[in-house]
């Protein structure tokens, strides 16, 4: 999806005399929004993985203490 939008932007920029600035602005906004969504998705995934690792470590510590 991002690649398709980038191609649309490049197409508009290749001929500046006939550039549709409204279409170009919309495509750039969509690229920005998509990049932002990917960024937040990556952060959320990392936070979830960190929480899972923390829970796993707590289980291991609890198990270790019970067997001492």
mmCIF file of C-alpha atoms in Angstrom, residues 26-66:
data_model
loop_
_atom_site.group_PDB
_atom_site.id
_atom_site.type_symbol
_atom_site.label_atom_id
_atom_site.label_comp_id
_atom_site.label_asym_id
_atom_site.label_seq_id
_atom_site.Cartn_x
_atom_site.Cartn_y
_atom_site.Cartn_z
ATOM 1 C CA UNK A 26 -3.775 13.572 -0.079
ATOM 2 C CA UNK A 27 -1.249 10.916 -1.068
ATOM 3 C CA UNK A 28 1.420 12.457 1.169
ATOM 4 C CA UNK A 29 -1.050 12.628 4.080
ATOM 5 C CA UNK A 30 -1.938 8.958 3.579
ATOM 6 C CA UNK A 31 1.757 8.002 3.537
ATOM 7 C CA UNK A 32 2.281 9.968 6.752
ATOM 8 C CA UNK A 33 -0.749 8.372 8.413
ATOM 9 C CA UNK A 34 0.288 4.888 7.300
ATOM 10 C CA UNK A 35 3.831 5.415 8.589
ATOM 11 C CA UNK A 36 2.460 6.642 11.913
ATOM 12 C CA UNK A 37 0.178 3.604 12.213
ATOM 13 C CA UNK A 38 3.090 1.259 11.490
ATOM 14 C CA UNK A 39 5.193 3.079 14.099
ATOM 15 C CA UNK A 40 2.554 2.746 16.818
ATOM 16 C CA UNK A 41 1.876 -0.871 15.874
ATOM 17 C CA UNK A 42 5.581 -1.632 16.261
ATOM 18 C CA UNK A 43 5.680 0.041 19.676
ATOM 19 C CA UNK A 44 2.565 -1.820 20.829
ATOM 20 C CA UNK A 45 3.982 -5.146 19.667
ATOM 21 C CA UNK A 46 7.262 -4.475 21.471
ATOM 22 C CA UNK A 47 5.435 -3.568 24.669
ATOM 23 C CA UNK A 48 3.348 -6.754 24.480
ATOM 24 C CA UNK A 49 6.466 -8.864 23.912
ATOM 25 C CA UNK A 50 8.204 -7.195 26.864
ATOM 26 C CA UNK A 51 5.180 -7.911 29.067
ATOM 27 C CA UNK A 52 5.178 -11.568 27.973
ATOM 28 C CA UNK A 53 8.893 -11.844 28.751
ATOM 29 C CA UNK A 54 8.313 -10.265 32.168
ATOM 30 C CA UNK A 55 5.494 -12.717 32.930
ATOM 31 C CA UNK A 56 7.645 -15.657 31.823
ATOM 32 C CA UNK A 57 10.513 -14.465 34.023
ATOM 33 C CA UNK A 58 8.164 -14.105 36.994
ATOM 34 C CA UNK A 59 6.911 -17.674 36.467
ATOM 35 C CA UNK A 60 10.470 -18.955 36.344
ATOM 36 C CA UNK A 61 11.414 -17.073 39.522
ATOM 37 C CA UNK A 62 8.315 -18.345 41.328
ATOM 38 C CA UNK A 63 9.033 -21.917 40.213
ATOM 39 C CA UNK A 64 12.670 -21.573 41.296
ATOM 40 C CA UNK A 65 11.681 -20.301 44.754
ATOM 41 C CA UNK A 66 9.214 -23.164 45.239
#
